[in-house]
Amino acid sequence: MAANAALEKIQRQIQWNRLIAVVEEQAQIMIRTAFSTTVREAGDLSAGIFDLKGRMLAQAVTGTPGHVNSMMESVGHFLQKFPAETMQPGDHYITNDPWLGTGHLHDLTVVTPAFRNGTIVGLFANTAHVIDVGGLGMGPEGRSVFEEGLYIPIVKCFDRGQANETFFDFIRAGSRTPVELEGDVYSLCACNDAGAKRLVEMMDEFAMESIDDLAEYIFDASLKATLEEIATIPAGTYRGEIRSDGYEAPVTLKAAMTVRKDEIVVDYAGTSGLSNRGINVPAAYCRAYSCFGIKCVVAPEIPNNWASLAPFRMEIPEGCILNAPRPYPVSVRHVVGQLLPDLMMGCLHQAVPYRVNAEGSSALWNPPLRGGAQVSGAEAELPDFEIITFNSGGTGARPTKDGLDGTAFPSGVRTMPVEATENVAPVIFWQNQLREDSAGAGRTRGGFGKVMEIGAKGDAEFAVNATFDRVANAPKGREGGGDGAPGWVGFDDGTRIRTKGFQIVPKGRHLLLKLPGGGGMGDPKQRDRAKVARDVADGLVSEDQARALYGAD
């Protein structure tokens, strides 16, 4: 009996590994077939497999926690409208509803049933960030979600393998980039189909009639392991606070994290109220990044699924900027929402300081750029274009390692190659380099931000829909480490512009962005002198700062 149990456990582990391979192939097919550079180049997506109760078994390694963890909730909403027993082979369901999906209209979520021998056996879901869904575009200017773009309820985009042409007519008519948008929908459906095909092959190989037993094994093991990790955190209530630049006024995020033996509960009482602009955060997105921040510290090695996230609960007051109700504007919910892992780490630093990073630049610097007649009218020197480029400042220092330079945390997206953006839009990147003296000093220093200079071809007029943060509120260091450099937004002649909102870059001028650096960790005087000398030699730390902050000779 013991031998049979051991053999079954080995087989389950093999099946688990195969499942990860299935969902990772699902994600990679999306990247290879996507039309939008946000997916193809930055990897701003998620992919996963769910049981027929809407519980996530496994996610692809590729993808962002904001997408994955909020998509985990969204499949249940699909099942409420289209129960599993009503689904047919070849069906694909879609939405971009911020409150049923992943937080704003620019994310498409597609759910697809998988069938084996005529019986539904599971669900595949994915999410991708697309370039344009009409409206005001991706920016904070909207005063309600209805201004922010085309609103797609949960509908069928394919019915038994046949395209819903009415649906595709609507989305083509509602977007400035109709070809890319339609192509991305086909890509999302194709990658789910590939996942379903691989799942059936796996089930055939292991003679599985259902994935239910495997799901319960995954859930039981994940929950048990997560609870064991929670038990290593000292019980108590830990409080933290972090500030965002906001739009009309600064935003304060407050958290009281209570660690118990079998759960971690975060109460956001005291957090700033709702904004009139699109920096509000739907509750699912708040839960997504809060859970991610906790999990990075408490249980980073345990697979991310329904059971491993179940012990983490959020209490988000009504009227709070982290619990935006419909139809509040939410287009750039990431600007506030991506600060939440730093807030979670601020709480956990009081309990397990040796596991926690300093604060980083956090929110992506992903300026949507627009040009042509829609900006300059009849005098336009450029063809119409709409593009988003993903970039990041430095991450916070780690307890034993420096922060990462120009790297996205917590989103995990890739920085987009400037060549890819220049290839699809009439823009030129005149600078894209690490920013000297931007890293917070410390025993381990923060990661460096970047300097970016962007112009249009022929130095023509264009527009930016600014979505920047960490300009008035620099990333904080910990344990005596220095703060990272705050961001800066303006033109190449030194003129500052607003950090949020639609603004014109006049003819002859370039957009200049100085991205924030990450905070440092520990006393800078304790830093290895050889590392300080290396940073000076590399042009990352000036000699003046080396002497003033590190005491270098």
XYZ file of C-alpha atoms in Angstrom:
553
model
C 0.000 0.000 0.000
C 2.832 2.381 0.874
C 4.485 1.676 -2.488
C 1.210 2.410 -4.324
C 0.792 5.673 -2.420
C 4.335 6.720 -3.252
C 3.823 5.842 -6.907
C 0.581 7.828 -7.011
C 2.345 10.827 -5.484
C 5.080 10.640 -8.116
C 2.480 10.399 -10.866
C 0.629 13.432 -9.498
C 3.862 15.422 -9.514
C 4.474 14.442 -13.138
C 0.923 15.493 -14.007
C 1.442 18.795 -12.201
C 4.618 19.473 -14.189
C 2.774 18.652 -17.404
C 0.009 21.046 -16.433
C 2.529 23.859 -16.009
C 3.924 23.028 -19.449
C 0.397 23.180 -20.891
C -0.365 26.660 -19.567
C 3.093 27.990 -20.418
C 2.624 26.833 -24.019
C -0.754 28.568 -23.905
C 0.970 31.849 -22.949
C 3.824 31.496 -25.428
C 1.414 30.945 -28.314
C -0.332 34.182 -27.352
C 2.982 36.038 -27.456
C 3.914 34.553 -30.827
C 0.545 35.336 -32.428
C -0.378 38.655 -30.767
C -0.724 41.809 -32.828
C -0.274 44.350 -30.014
C 3.286 45.188 -28.960
C 2.025 45.265 -25.346
C 1.579 41.500 -25.561
C 4.173 40.527 -28.125
C 7.063 42.584 -26.765
C 6.188 43.317 -23.113
C 4.393 40.085 -22.163
C 1.531 41.976 -20.502
C -0.735 38.942 -20.259
C -1.804 35.967 -18.189
C -2.859 32.400 -18.900
C -4.237 29.642 -16.731
C -6.329 26.499 -16.368
C -9.439 26.252 -14.178
C -11.722 23.490 -12.988
C -15.460 23.553 -13.718
C -16.070 25.427 -10.469
C -13.943 28.304 -11.727
C -10.974 27.573 -9.427
C -7.505 28.192 -10.888
C -5.292 25.094 -10.857
C -2.208 26.519 -12.505
C -0.940 29.670 -14.190
C 1.693 30.229 -16.830
C 5.082 31.404 -15.660
C 4.803 34.185 -18.228
C 2.396 36.908 -17.156
C 1.636 39.592 -14.598
C 0.185 39.096 -11.085
C -2.334 41.872 -11.662
C -3.758 39.898 -14.554
C -3.366 36.403 -13.119
C -4.768 37.022 -9.664
C -7.725 39.126 -10.812
C -8.434 36.734 -13.710
C -8.659 34.048 -11.042
C -11.830 35.775 -9.829
C -13.181 36.584 -13.285
C -13.789 32.994 -14.435
C -16.482 32.657 -11.781
C -18.305 35.620 -13.326
C -18.214 33.905 -16.730
C -19.701 30.759 -15.230
C -22.539 32.735 -13.640
C -23.633 33.939 -17.068
C -22.692 30.844 -19.074
C -22.787 27.724 -16.820
C -20.316 25.008 -17.779
C -23.092 22.590 -18.762
C -24.285 25.013 -21.462
C -20.885 25.396 -23.130
C -20.121 23.721 -26.447
C -16.898 22.781 -28.266
C -15.601 25.781 -30.196
C -17.155 28.358 -27.851
C -15.076 31.325 -26.719
C -16.337 33.928 -24.250
C -14.897 37.408 -23.781
C -15.159 40.556 -21.662
C -13.213 43.670 -20.770
C -15.559 44.680 -17.952
C -13.200 46.125 -15.287
C -15.336 44.666 -12.471
C -15.728 41.212 -14.028
C -12.276 41.046 -15.573
C -8.922 42.480 -14.573
C -9.525 46.106 -13.731
C -9.719 48.283 -16.850
C -11.133 48.289 -20.379
C -7.761 47.751 -22.056
C -7.605 44.167 -20.762
C -9.431 41.485 -22.746
C -10.220 38.262 -20.875
C -11.195 35.155 -22.845
C -12.550 31.915 -21.351
C -12.706 28.702 -23.374
C -14.047 25.238 -22.446
C -11.924 22.132 -23.034
C -13.705 18.949 -24.149
C -12.602 15.327 -24.157
C -14.757 12.721 -25.893
C -17.631 15.185 -25.988
C -17.510 15.985 -22.255
C -16.334 19.292 -20.819
C -13.317 18.673 -18.581
C -11.903 22.120 -17.768
C -11.649 25.782 -18.648
C -8.807 27.839 -20.044
C -8.611 31.581 -19.492
C -6.248 34.309 -20.534
C -5.938 38.071 -20.355
C -4.024 40.493 -22.547
C -3.511 44.235 -22.506
C -4.393 45.716 -25.908
C -3.270 49.069 -27.312
C -6.611 50.756 -27.907
C -10.333 50.258 -27.227
C -11.433 53.734 -28.257
C -12.759 56.422 -25.948
C -10.222 58.830 -24.486
C -7.534 56.175 -24.719
C -5.444 54.779 -21.912
C -5.003 57.703 -19.557
C -6.474 59.209 -16.394
C -8.623 61.923 -17.979
C -11.980 60.127 -17.988
C -14.596 61.032 -15.407
C -16.444 57.726 -15.770
C -15.662 54.339 -17.258
C -17.981 55.157 -20.160
C -15.478 57.749 -21.398
C -12.589 55.298 -21.254
C -13.465 53.116 -24.223
C -15.557 50.310 -25.660
C -17.275 48.335 -22.877
C -17.673 44.621 -23.680
C -19.962 42.592 -21.394
C -19.444 38.830 -21.090
C -20.447 37.584 -24.553
C -19.543 34.862 -27.026
C -16.964 35.960 -29.561
C -17.033 32.482 -31.126
C -20.064 30.181 -31.087
C -19.233 26.510 -31.813
C -16.238 27.616 -33.845
C -18.023 30.350 -35.806
C -16.992 33.962 -35.341
C -19.634 36.282 -33.913
C -19.456 38.800 -36.756
C -21.651 41.334 -34.965
C -19.183 41.355 -32.080
C -16.229 41.845 -34.419
C -18.044 44.649 -36.277
C -18.481 46.471 -32.977
C -14.873 46.187 -31.825
C -13.444 47.158 -35.221
C -15.642 50.249 -35.314
C -14.779 51.215 -31.741
C -10.970 51.196 -31.915
C -8.274 53.403 -33.416
C -6.292 50.202 -34.083
C -8.973 47.828 -35.442
C -6.611 45.374 -37.113
C -4.522 44.922 -33.977
C -7.586 44.576 -31.752
C -9.278 41.965 -33.933
C -6.000 40.108 -34.345
C -5.481 40.020 -30.590
C -8.933 38.479 -30.039
C -8.094 35.698 -32.500
C -4.741 35.249 -30.742
C -6.390 34.892 -27.320
C -8.807 32.291 -28.628
C -6.066 30.387 -30.444
C -3.884 30.087 -27.358
C -6.804 28.759 -25.301
C -7.502 26.200 -28.032
C -3.863 25.121 -27.897
C -4.071 24.708 -24.127
C -7.239 22.619 -24.442
C -5.606 20.393 -27.047
C -2.561 19.777 -24.843
C -4.747 19.064 -21.817
C -6.665 16.381 -23.716
C -3.395 14.807 -24.880
C -2.231 14.714 -21.265
C -5.488 13.168 -20.081
C -5.306 10.527 -22.798
C -1.741 9.681 -21.838
C -2.642 9.191 -18.166
C -6.092 7.679 -18.861
C -7.763 10.486 -16.896
C -11.528 10.834 -17.220
C -11.501 14.076 -15.238
C -9.047 16.583 -13.780
C -11.027 16.783 -10.521
C -8.784 14.418 -8.545
C -5.662 16.219 -9.765
C -7.245 19.561 -8.832
C -7.963 18.405 -5.292
C -4.406 17.104 -4.934
C -3.019 20.469 -6.091
C -5.348 22.431 -3.844
C -4.737 20.284 -0.761
C -0.962 20.396 -1.138
C -0.889 24.126 -1.887
C -3.139 25.097 1.014
C -1.233 22.929 3.485
C 2.116 24.361 2.381
C 0.830 27.943 2.527
C -0.531 27.489 6.053
C 2.812 26.061 7.149
C 4.552 29.179 5.827
C 2.064 31.532 7.495
C 2.801 29.796 10.791
C 6.441 30.934 10.517
C 5.399 34.622 10.586
C 5.050 36.082 14.112
C 1.382 36.639 14.899
C 0.240 40.198 15.355
C -1.022 43.299 13.582
C 1.434 45.317 11.507
C 0.644 48.714 10.036
C 1.997 50.463 6.983
C 1.441 53.546 4.867
C 2.541 54.667 1.429
C 1.786 57.723 -0.674
C 1.013 58.120 -4.363
C 1.230 61.380 -6.295
C -2.457 60.961 -7.175
C -4.235 63.198 -9.692
C -6.248 65.984 -8.047
C -4.429 65.459 -4.729
C -1.920 63.045 -3.176
C -3.253 59.602 -2.281
C -2.479 57.799 0.965
C -2.735 54.023 1.166
C -2.977 52.606 4.687
C -2.960 48.967 5.720
C -3.302 47.045 8.962
C -2.101 43.491 8.355
C -3.151 40.900 10.925
C -1.237 37.624 10.865
C -3.017 34.659 12.443
C -2.056 31.006 12.467
C -4.241 30.149 9.469
C -4.725 33.417 7.572
C -3.451 36.911 6.846
C -6.056 39.679 6.774
C -5.377 43.186 5.474
C -7.657 46.071 6.457
C -7.386 49.189 4.289
C -9.296 51.505 6.630
C -7.911 55.045 6.469
C -6.964 54.869 2.795
C -7.842 57.892 0.647
C -11.259 58.135 -0.950
C -12.247 57.811 -4.584
C -10.813 60.042 -7.292
C -12.790 61.802 -10.011
C -10.205 60.559 -12.509
C -9.050 57.199 -13.775
C -6.571 56.276 -11.035
C -9.236 54.354 -9.064
C -8.681 50.650 -8.407
C -11.418 47.972 -8.650
C -11.400 45.654 -5.640
C -10.276 42.582 -7.615
C -7.124 44.399 -8.761
C -6.449 45.497 -5.180
C -6.739 41.893 -4.009
C -4.518 40.718 -6.883
C -1.519 42.889 -6.043
C -2.031 42.682 -2.288
C -1.919 38.883 -2.451
C 1.134 39.015 -4.674
C 3.010 41.297 -2.286
C 2.227 39.026 0.662
C 3.084 35.882 -1.248
C 6.480 37.218 -2.359
C 7.485 37.387 1.294
C 5.470 34.644 3.004
C 5.265 31.802 0.477
C 7.219 32.583 -2.700
C 8.018 28.961 -3.578
C 4.435 27.679 -3.421
C 2.573 27.559 -6.759
C 0.086 30.357 -7.354
C -3.450 28.949 -7.496
C -6.889 29.215 -5.911
C -5.905 27.351 -2.742
C -2.541 29.011 -2.108
C -4.195 32.455 -2.246
C -7.263 31.509 -0.183
C -5.681 32.315 3.246
C -5.050 35.934 2.213
C -8.093 38.182 2.732
C -8.618 41.882 2.095
C -11.062 44.168 3.857
C -11.487 47.181 1.565
C -13.887 49.887 2.767
C -16.556 51.230 0.432
C -15.706 54.668 -0.864
C -11.997 53.840 -0.797
C -9.806 54.401 -3.863
C -8.955 50.672 -3.715
C -12.627 49.647 -4.026
C -13.938 51.691 -6.926
C -17.570 50.921 -7.803
C -19.005 50.999 -11.303
C -18.942 53.383 -13.219
C -15.950 55.209 -11.681
C -13.017 55.763 -14.079
C -10.300 53.112 -13.680
C -8.238 53.261 -16.858
C -4.847 53.617 -15.137
C -5.626 51.658 -11.980
C -2.063 50.312 -12.081
C -0.620 53.686 -11.034
C -2.042 53.205 -7.529
C -2.548 49.429 -7.515
C 1.082 48.560 -8.244
C 2.169 50.342 -5.063
C 0.402 47.693 -2.984
C 3.245 45.122 -2.860
C 5.522 47.823 -1.408
C 2.811 48.560 1.161
C 2.496 44.851 2.039
C 6.267 44.616 2.435
C 6.224 47.676 4.667
C 3.913 45.792 7.003
C 5.841 42.518 6.827
C 9.166 44.263 7.381
C 8.088 44.656 10.999
C 7.690 40.891 11.327
C 10.349 39.374 9.038
C 12.721 42.190 8.002
C 15.279 39.794 6.523
C 12.799 38.760 3.805
C 11.680 42.193 2.609
C 12.924 44.567 -0.102
C 13.121 48.351 0.037
C 10.528 50.270 -1.952
C 10.966 50.456 -5.719
C 9.652 52.566 -8.578
C 6.677 50.164 -8.585
C 4.141 51.613 -11.046
C 5.061 51.154 -14.701
C 6.033 54.164 -16.763
C 4.141 53.210 -19.898
C 3.273 56.405 -21.783
C 0.574 56.090 -24.449
C 1.708 58.175 -27.442
C -0.615 59.522 -30.126
C -0.142 61.547 -33.280
C -1.525 62.559 -36.642
C -4.765 64.328 -37.464
C -6.350 63.221 -34.179
C -3.791 65.445 -32.418
C -2.798 68.115 -34.934
C -5.844 68.325 -37.202
C -5.478 69.236 -40.874
C -1.929 70.489 -40.291
C -0.717 67.068 -39.162
C 2.707 66.074 -40.433
C 2.345 62.449 -39.305
C -0.048 59.617 -40.110
C -2.460 58.738 -37.321
C -0.874 56.462 -34.749
C -1.527 55.130 -31.245
C 1.165 53.232 -29.346
C 2.090 52.331 -25.778
C 5.651 51.666 -24.670
C 6.372 49.849 -21.395
C 9.276 50.980 -19.233
C 10.296 50.771 -15.586
C 12.493 52.444 -13.026
C 14.665 50.635 -10.508
C 13.490 48.060 -7.990
C 14.194 48.313 -4.275
C 17.345 46.908 -2.730
C 17.137 43.359 -1.388
C 18.498 42.310 2.011
C 21.566 40.667 0.467
C 21.555 41.942 -3.134
C 21.245 45.231 -4.968
C 18.004 46.215 -6.632
C 17.461 45.595 -10.330
C 17.974 48.374 -12.860
C 15.107 49.440 -15.138
C 13.141 46.309 -14.242
C 9.399 45.991 -13.720
C 8.358 44.982 -10.237
C 5.693 44.076 -9.266
C 4.136 43.786 -12.728
C 6.873 41.563 -14.158
C 6.408 42.788 -17.735
C 9.397 43.124 -20.009
C 10.780 46.496 -21.020
C 9.849 46.982 -24.661
C 12.744 47.308 -27.116
C 12.759 50.812 -28.551
C 13.299 49.309 -31.994
C 9.972 47.462 -31.763
C 8.128 50.695 -30.998
C 9.964 52.652 -33.700
C 9.055 49.902 -36.165
C 5.296 50.337 -35.697
C 4.978 54.079 -34.990
C 6.632 57.265 -36.338
C 8.589 57.982 -33.160
C 12.300 58.111 -32.353
C 13.954 57.295 -29.025
C 16.876 59.706 -28.712
C 17.920 58.430 -25.279
C 17.299 55.202 -23.389
C 19.971 54.785 -20.728
C 20.439 54.214 -17.017
C 20.077 57.341 -14.863
C 23.168 58.331 -12.888
C 22.748 58.704 -9.103
C 19.129 57.521 -9.176
C 19.605 54.439 -6.964
C 19.009 54.811 -3.235
C 22.265 54.367 -1.327
C 22.637 51.517 1.143
C 24.573 48.465 2.224
C 22.776 47.063 -0.765
C 21.708 49.862 -3.087
C 18.516 50.243 -5.065
C 18.223 49.644 -8.777
C 18.856 52.519 -11.165
C 16.108 54.270 -13.068
C 16.407 55.324 -16.689
C 16.494 58.463 -18.805
C 14.336 58.360 -21.916
C 13.964 60.986 -24.617
C 11.230 60.476 -27.196
C 10.418 62.533 -30.283
C 8.309 62.154 -33.382
C 9.793 61.741 -36.846
C 10.674 65.117 -38.295
C 10.301 66.535 -34.777
C 6.574 66.828 -35.512
C 3.938 67.535 -32.889
C 2.521 64.549 -30.990
C 0.768 63.857 -27.691
C 1.410 61.885 -24.521
C -1.277 60.645 -22.148
C 0.878 60.831 -19.029
C 0.415 58.066 -16.440
C 3.435 58.607 -14.178
C 3.924 58.330 -10.421
C 6.739 58.374 -7.849
C 7.582 61.960 -8.846
C 6.411 63.753 -5.709
C 6.848 60.636 -3.556
C 10.175 58.898 -4.084
C 10.646 55.185 -3.247
C 11.697 54.833 0.391
C 14.755 53.022 1.642
C 14.721 50.714 4.668
C 16.956 50.209 7.702
C 18.912 53.389 7.099
C 19.058 53.039 3.326
C 18.544 56.134 1.193
C 15.481 56.911 -0.893
C 15.586 56.364 -4.622
C 15.583 59.419 -6.869
C 12.091 60.698 -7.668
C 10.904 60.720 -11.250
C 10.805 63.749 -13.556
C 8.560 64.463 -16.544
C 8.972 67.267 -19.085
C 10.485 68.381 -22.382
C 14.091 68.304 -23.526
C 14.398 72.052 -22.890
C 13.807 71.519 -19.159
C 10.121 72.480 -19.117
C 8.164 70.366 -16.631
C 4.736 69.002 -17.534
C 2.000 67.342 -15.522
C 2.687 63.785 -14.473
C -0.806 62.679 -15.443
C -3.115 63.557 -18.289
C -3.241 64.255 -22.029
C -0.648 66.833 -23.142
C 0.842 68.029 -26.418
C 4.551 67.732 -27.146
C 5.009 70.727 -29.452
C 6.807 70.646 -32.771
C 10.554 70.687 -32.286
C 10.426 69.360 -28.731
C 11.026 65.895 -27.279
C 9.399 64.181 -24.313
C 11.994 63.678 -21.553
C 11.383 61.096 -18.829
C 13.626 60.477 -15.830
C 12.430 57.281 -14.210
C 12.708 56.770 -10.418
C 15.365 54.650 -8.765
C 14.779 52.048 -6.069
C 15.341 52.662 -2.358
C 18.447 51.378 -0.589
C 18.750 48.879 2.261
C 20.955 49.398 5.321
C 23.720 51.857 6.186
C 25.513 53.038 3.014
C 28.784 53.247 4.934
C 28.687 49.451 5.224
C 28.656 48.939 1.461
C 31.526 47.009 -0.073
C 33.979 49.647 -1.322
C 34.776 47.587 -4.406
C 31.117 47.758 -5.420
C 31.047 51.519 -4.920
C 34.169 51.846 -7.087
C 32.604 49.656 -9.770
C 29.468 51.823 -9.869
C 31.606 54.957 -10.186
C 33.673 53.397 -12.974
C 30.481 52.405 -14.788
C 29.162 55.964 -14.650
C 26.224 54.986 -12.444
C 27.315 56.788 -9.276
C 29.068 60.153 -9.403
C 32.266 60.690 -7.460
C 30.524 63.384 -5.398
C 27.749 60.999 -4.338
C 30.248 58.208 -3.674
C 32.049 60.461 -1.205
C 28.965 62.077 0.340
C 26.811 58.962 0.789
C 29.255 56.068 0.924
C 32.291 57.774 2.435
C 34.410 56.646 -0.478
C 37.899 58.082 -0.870
